[in-house]
mmCIF file of C-alpha atoms in Angstrom:
data_model
loop_
_atom_site.group_PDB
_atom_site.id
_atom_site.type_symbol
_atom_site.label_atom_id
_atom_site.label_comp_id
_atom_site.label_asym_id
_atom_site.label_seq_id
_atom_site.Cartn_x
_atom_site.Cartn_y
_atom_site.Cartn_z
ATOM 1 C CA GLU H 1 10.131 3.361 -6.807
ATOM 2 C CA ALA H 2 11.490 3.765 -3.264
ATOM 3 C CA GLU H 3 10.160 1.312 -0.691
ATOM 4 C CA VAL H 4 10.304 0.699 3.027
ATOM 5 C CA ALA H 5 12.540 -2.288 3.742
ATOM 6 C CA GLN H 6 12.063 -4.682 6.634
ATOM 7 C CA SER H 7 13.972 -7.720 7.805
ATOM 8 C CA PRO H 8 13.608 -10.487 8.516
ATOM 9 C CA ARG H 9 10.376 -11.254 6.688
ATOM 10 C CA TYR H 10 9.647 -14.223 8.939
ATOM 11 C CA LYS H 11 10.875 -15.072 12.423
ATOM 12 C CA ILE H 12 10.139 -18.047 14.640
ATOM 13 C CA THR H 13 11.335 -17.849 18.220
ATOM 14 C CA GLU H 14 10.692 -19.596 21.493
ATOM 15 C CA LYS H 15 8.997 -17.792 24.336
ATOM 16 C CA SER H 16 11.352 -16.018 26.734
ATOM 17 C CA GLN H 17 13.868 -15.432 23.934
ATOM 18 C CA ALA H 18 14.844 -12.023 22.599
ATOM 19 C CA VAL H 19 13.923 -10.992 19.055
ATOM 20 C CA ALA H 20 14.666 -7.910 16.980
ATOM 21 C CA PHE H 21 13.237 -6.445 13.796
ATOM 22 C CA TRP H 22 14.841 -3.924 11.487
ATOM 23 C CA CYS H 23 13.306 -1.217 9.305
ATOM 24 C CA ASP H 24 14.874 1.064 6.701
ATOM 25 C CA PRO H 25 12.456 3.858 5.716
ATOM 26 C CA ILE H 26 12.259 5.650 2.407
ATOM 27 C CA SER H 27 15.186 8.025 2.064
ATOM 28 C CA GLY H 28 14.360 11.496 3.331
ATOM 29 C CA HIS H 29 11.380 10.424 5.411
ATOM 30 C CA ALA H 30 11.616 12.004 8.858
ATOM 31 C CA THR H 31 8.748 10.122 10.463
ATOM 32 C CA LEU H 32 8.852 6.391 11.147
ATOM 33 C CA TYR H 33 6.154 4.194 12.634
ATOM 34 C CA TRP H 34 6.018 0.653 14.042
ATOM 35 C CA TYR H 35 2.667 -1.145 14.012
ATOM 36 C CA ARG H 36 1.569 -4.547 15.284
ATOM 37 C CA GLN H 37 -1.093 -6.447 13.361
ATOM 38 C CA ILE H 38 -2.619 -9.428 15.114
ATOM 39 C CA LEU H 39 -4.133 -11.984 12.753
ATOM 40 C CA GLY H 40 -7.648 -10.950 11.753
ATOM 41 C CA GLN H 41 -7.307 -7.401 13.052
ATOM 42 C CA GLY H 42 -6.176 -4.034 11.771
ATOM 43 C CA PRO H 43 -2.715 -2.680 12.549
ATOM 44 C CA GLU H 44 -2.187 -0.864 15.843
ATOM 45 C CA LEU H 45 0.457 1.824 16.326
ATOM 46 C CA LEU H 46 3.205 0.859 18.757
ATOM 47 C CA VAL H 47 5.624 3.768 18.401
ATOM 48 C CA GLN H 48 6.185 6.850 16.259
ATOM 49 C CA PHE H 49 9.523 8.586 15.702
ATOM 50 C CA GLN H 50 10.182 12.065 14.401
ATOM 51 C CA ASP H 51 13.829 11.890 13.324
ATOM 52 C CA GLU H 52 15.510 10.178 16.298
ATOM 53 C CA SER H 53 12.931 11.232 18.910
ATOM 54 C CA VAL H 54 9.935 9.240 20.097
ATOM 55 C CA VAL H 55 6.754 11.287 19.728
ATOM 56 C CA ASP H 56 4.217 8.601 20.661
ATOM 57 C CA ASP H 57 4.846 5.309 22.435
ATOM 58 C CA SER H 58 1.656 5.203 24.452
ATOM 59 C CA GLN H 59 0.726 1.731 23.146
ATOM 60 C CA LEU H 60 4.212 0.197 23.431
ATOM 61 C CA PRO H 61 4.440 -2.443 26.206
ATOM 62 C CA LYS H 62 7.549 -0.924 27.697
ATOM 63 C CA ASP H 63 8.261 -3.763 30.090
ATOM 64 C CA ARG H 64 9.306 -5.963 27.186
ATOM 65 C CA PHE H 65 9.362 -3.845 24.021
ATOM 66 C CA SER H 66 11.915 -1.235 23.058
ATOM 67 C CA ALA H 67 12.485 0.775 19.912
ATOM 68 C CA GLU H 68 15.288 2.995 18.759
ATOM 69 C CA ARG H 69 16.207 5.148 15.796
ATOM 70 C CA LEU H 70 19.629 6.331 16.832
ATOM 71 C CA LYS H 71 20.676 8.309 13.758
ATOM 72 C CA GLY H 72 17.196 9.227 12.643
ATOM 73 C CA VAL H 73 17.298 6.847 9.691
ATOM 74 C CA ASP H 74 16.793 3.117 10.207
ATOM 75 C CA SER H 75 15.117 1.675 13.262
ATOM 76 C CA THR H 76 15.105 -1.456 15.401
ATOM 77 C CA LEU H 77 12.201 -2.871 17.412
ATOM 78 C CA LYS H 78 13.122 -5.377 20.119
ATOM 79 C CA ILE H 79 11.104 -7.750 22.261
ATOM 80 C CA GLN H 80 12.659 -9.307 25.338
ATOM 81 C CA PRO H 81 11.401 -11.703 26.517
ATOM 82 C CA ALA H 82 8.985 -12.792 23.812
ATOM 83 C CA GLU H 83 5.595 -14.171 24.885
ATOM 84 C CA LEU H 84 3.135 -16.330 22.993
ATOM 85 C CA GLY H 85 0.782 -13.360 22.619
ATOM 86 C CA ASP H 86 3.424 -11.433 20.694
ATOM 87 C CA SER H 87 2.828 -13.596 17.627
ATOM 88 C CA ALA H 88 1.752 -11.092 14.984
ATOM 89 C CA MET H 89 2.843 -9.151 11.906
ATOM 90 C CA TYR H 90 5.082 -6.196 12.732
ATOM 91 C CA LEU H 91 4.779 -3.419 10.166
ATOM 92 C CA CYS H 92 7.025 -0.445 9.654
ATOM 93 C CA ALA H 93 5.888 2.685 7.852
ATOM 94 C CA SER H 94 7.465 6.004 7.007
ATOM 95 C CA SER H 95 6.282 9.412 5.875
ATOM 96 C CA PHE H 96 7.972 12.625 4.766
ATOM 97 C CA ALA H 97 6.758 14.278 7.956
ATOM 98 C CA GLY H 98 3.942 13.935 10.449
ATOM 99 C CA GLY H 99 0.588 15.566 9.864
ATOM 100 C CA ALA H 100 -1.279 14.739 6.678
ATOM 101 C CA TYR H 101 1.597 13.150 4.757
ATOM 102 C CA GLU H 102 0.938 9.679 3.395
ATOM 103 C CA GLN H 103 2.433 6.738 5.261
ATOM 104 C CA TYR H 104 4.220 4.126 3.158
ATOM 105 C CA PHE H 105 4.293 0.621 4.577
ATOM 106 C CA GLY H 106 6.909 -2.086 4.371
ATOM 107 C CA PRO H 107 6.073 -5.778 3.779
ATOM 108 C CA GLY H 108 6.222 -6.585 7.486
ATOM 109 C CA THR H 109 7.887 -9.184 9.671
ATOM 110 C CA ARG H 110 5.722 -12.123 10.647
ATOM 111 C CA LEU H 111 6.666 -13.288 14.150
ATOM 112 C CA THR H 112 5.671 -16.666 15.537
ATOM 113 C CA VAL H 113 6.421 -17.362 19.187
ATOM 114 C CA THR H 114 6.359 -21.041 20.186
ATOM 115 C CA ALA W 1 -10.892 9.675 20.604
ATOM 116 C CA GLN W 2 -11.361 8.119 17.201
ATOM 117 C CA SER W 3 -12.525 4.733 16.017
ATOM 118 C CA VAL W 4 -13.496 2.888 12.861
ATOM 119 C CA THR W 5 -16.028 0.125 12.318
ATOM 120 C CA GLN W 6 -15.984 -1.952 9.173
ATOM 121 C CA LEU W 7 -19.410 -3.492 8.991
ATOM 122 C CA ASP W 8 -18.471 -6.638 7.058
ATOM 123 C CA SER W 9 -15.560 -8.884 7.903
ATOM 124 C CA HIS W 10 -15.922 -10.789 4.606
ATOM 125 C CA VAL W 11 -17.429 -9.836 1.243
ATOM 126 C CA SER W 12 -17.809 -12.221 -1.673
ATOM 127 C CA VAL W 13 -18.547 -10.937 -5.185
ATOM 128 C CA SER W 14 -18.481 -12.315 -8.707
ATOM 129 C CA GLU W 15 -15.996 -10.935 -11.186
ATOM 130 C CA GLY W 16 -17.520 -8.020 -13.098
ATOM 131 C CA THR W 17 -20.091 -7.147 -10.421
ATOM 132 C CA PRO W 18 -20.015 -4.103 -8.113
ATOM 133 C CA VAL W 19 -18.132 -4.100 -4.813
ATOM 134 C CA LEU W 20 -19.296 -2.231 -1.704
ATOM 135 C CA LEU W 21 -17.250 -2.138 1.494
ATOM 136 C CA ARG W 22 -18.893 -0.334 4.385
ATOM 137 C CA CYS W 23 -17.138 1.837 6.948
ATOM 138 C CA ASN W 24 -18.373 4.027 9.780
ATOM 139 C CA TYR W 25 -16.106 6.258 11.810
ATOM 140 C CA SER W 26 -16.073 8.238 15.015
ATOM 141 C CA SER W 27 -13.798 11.210 15.557
ATOM 142 C CA SER W 28 -13.665 14.195 17.881
ATOM 143 C CA TYR W 29 -11.941 16.230 15.202
ATOM 144 C CA SER W 30 -12.444 16.895 11.523
ATOM 145 C CA PRO W 31 -11.163 13.568 10.307
ATOM 146 C CA SER W 32 -8.953 12.486 7.493
ATOM 147 C CA LEU W 33 -10.131 9.153 6.139
ATOM 148 C CA PHE W 34 -8.300 6.536 4.124
ATOM 149 C CA TRP W 35 -8.760 3.166 2.521
ATOM 150 C CA TYR W 36 -5.767 0.822 2.375
ATOM 151 C CA VAL W 37 -5.489 -2.544 0.636
ATOM 152 C CA GLN W 38 -3.310 -5.435 1.770
ATOM 153 C CA HIS W 39 -2.529 -8.274 -0.612
ATOM 154 C CA PRO W 40 -1.063 -11.488 0.831
ATOM 155 C CA ASN W 41 2.598 -11.080 1.765
ATOM 156 C CA LYS W 42 2.571 -7.468 0.609
ATOM 157 C CA GLY W 43 2.675 -4.158 2.422
ATOM 158 C CA LEU W 44 -0.373 -1.963 2.885
ATOM 159 C CA GLN W 45 -1.074 0.232 -0.118
ATOM 160 C CA LEU W 46 -3.064 3.449 -0.058
ATOM 161 C CA LEU W 47 -6.147 3.304 -2.296
ATOM 162 C CA LEU W 48 -7.517 6.773 -1.613
ATOM 163 C CA LYS W 49 -7.836 9.486 1.008
ATOM 164 C CA TYR W 50 -10.300 12.160 2.088
ATOM 165 C CA THR W 51 -8.916 15.328 3.663
ATOM 166 C CA SER W 52 -11.870 17.762 3.693
ATOM 167 C CA ALA W 53 -11.891 18.583 0.013
ATOM 168 C CA ALA W 54 -14.379 16.917 -2.364
ATOM 169 C CA THR W 55 -16.651 14.430 -0.616
ATOM 170 C CA LEU W 56 -16.433 11.939 -3.502
ATOM 171 C CA VAL W 57 -12.873 10.688 -3.664
ATOM 172 C CA LYS W 58 -11.430 8.717 -6.558
ATOM 173 C CA GLY W 59 -8.558 6.361 -5.971
ATOM 174 C CA ILE W 60 -6.400 3.888 -7.796
ATOM 175 C CA ASN W 61 -7.631 0.789 -9.642
ATOM 176 C CA GLY W 62 -11.138 2.173 -10.193
ATOM 177 C CA PHE W 63 -12.072 2.507 -6.515
ATOM 178 C CA GLU W 64 -13.912 5.481 -5.081
ATOM 179 C CA ALA W 65 -15.367 6.441 -1.720
ATOM 180 C CA GLU W 66 -17.893 8.992 -0.546
ATOM 181 C CA PHE W 67 -17.569 10.922 2.705
ATOM 182 C CA LYS W 68 -20.973 11.444 4.348
ATOM 183 C CA LYS W 69 -20.642 13.499 7.503
ATOM 184 C CA SER W 70 -24.320 13.168 8.464
ATOM 185 C CA GLU W 71 -23.993 9.379 8.406
ATOM 186 C CA THR W 72 -20.373 9.293 9.654
ATOM 187 C CA SER W 73 -19.652 6.908 6.808
ATOM 188 C CA PHE W 74 -16.911 6.448 4.231
ATOM 189 C CA HIS W 75 -17.978 3.491 2.088
ATOM 190 C CA LEU W 76 -15.688 2.147 -0.638
ATOM 191 C CA THR W 77 -17.076 1.103 -4.013
ATOM 192 C CA LYS W 78 -15.937 -0.233 -7.368
ATOM 193 C CA PRO W 79 -18.306 -0.690 -10.310
ATOM 194 C CA SER W 80 -16.789 -3.922 -11.596
ATOM 195 C CA ALA W 81 -14.682 -6.319 -9.535
ATOM 196 C CA HIS W 82 -11.556 -7.906 -10.957
ATOM 197 C CA MET W 83 -9.853 -11.057 -9.763
ATOM 198 C CA SER W 84 -6.878 -8.963 -8.684
ATOM 199 C CA ASP W 85 -9.119 -7.102 -6.206
ATOM 200 C CA ALA W 86 -9.125 -10.126 -3.907
ATOM 201 C CA ALA W 87 -7.373 -8.811 -0.785
ATOM 202 C CA GLU W 88 -8.026 -7.337 2.638
ATOM 203 C CA TYR W 89 -9.210 -3.735 2.845
ATOM 204 C CA PHE W 90 -8.831 -1.400 5.790
ATOM 205 C CA CYS W 91 -10.731 1.787 6.518
ATOM 206 C CA VAL W 92 -8.584 4.222 8.494
ATOM 207 C CA VAL W 93 -9.200 7.481 10.330
ATOM 208 C CA SER W 94 -6.719 10.044 11.543
ATOM 209 C CA GLN W 95 -6.936 13.322 13.337
ATOM 210 C CA ALA W 96 -6.762 16.227 10.930
ATOM 211 C CA ALA W 97 -3.988 17.870 12.912
ATOM 212 C CA GLY W 98 -1.888 14.768 13.465
ATOM 213 C CA ASN W 99 -1.075 11.599 11.702
ATOM 214 C CA LYS W 100 -1.978 8.838 14.149
ATOM 215 C CA LEU W 101 -3.846 6.275 12.079
ATOM 216 C CA THR W 102 -6.617 4.200 13.633
ATOM 217 C CA PHE W 103 -7.482 1.132 11.574
ATOM 218 C CA GLY W 104 -10.731 -0.733 11.289
ATOM 219 C CA GLY W 105 -10.784 -4.496 11.657
ATOM 220 C CA GLY W 106 -10.571 -5.118 7.931
ATOM 221 C CA THR W 107 -12.823 -6.606 5.241
ATOM 222 C CA ARG W 108 -11.589 -9.597 3.305
ATOM 223 C CA VAL W 109 -12.802 -9.575 -0.305
ATOM 224 C CA LEU W 110 -13.209 -12.770 -2.285
ATOM 225 C CA VAL W 111 -13.771 -12.498 -6.034
ATOM 226 C CA LYS W 112 -15.359 -15.494 -7.731
ATOM 227 C CA PRO W 113 -14.791 -16.185 -11.421
#
C-alpha cells in the first residue's frame, strides 16, 4: 500500500539554527499539505500545494518558515531560525486532488528545539 | 469560519465495553466531517467520513458516527472496545467545497483490561 514518506522522523536542533523537513507524497497525488501539531492539540494547516503552486499559506509564519514543491512532487519545509516554540510534530499529507478527496498522512517529523 | 470541539480530552473504558467520543462542530457551509485516529508514532488514519449522504456512517474497526444537524454533533461510537483502540482520536470538519481540514483538540482513549 502506498504511503506518504517523511524524513527525518526526529530532529533536535538548537534555537536560531536552520532545520528542514522532507515529504514524498503518494505517487499521483496533486495536492500536498504541511501541518503542525503542538503536543496535546490537533494538527493545524501551515501550507497547501496544488502541484507546484501554493494555494493556502495563510497560517504559515512567513518570517521564518518557507515551503517549496519545485517539481510538483516532493516538498521541503524549512524553518530559519528555529525558536523554542517551534517544537512540535510536523505532518505531511497528500490527496489525489483538493475538494473532497481523502488526505493521507505521513508519520510526521518530531522537532525539538533546545 | 469552521471549528470543532471535542468535549472530552480523555476517555477511559474497560475492554469489551462501549466507547463514546463526543464532537460538536460549527461551520458556515454544509460540512464534511471526519474522524481520524492517531496511534503513537504512527500517521493519522481515517476512520470514517460524512459527506451529506447517510447520517449514520460506518467506518473501519467497528466504529460508527451519527451526523445530527439539529445538535451540530458528530459523535463517534463503538459497541465493544478492544485494547488496540487505545489511541488519540480527532474529529475534523472541512468545507464542502474545499478541503481545508480543521481539527478538534483530540480525545485520548485508554482501554483497561
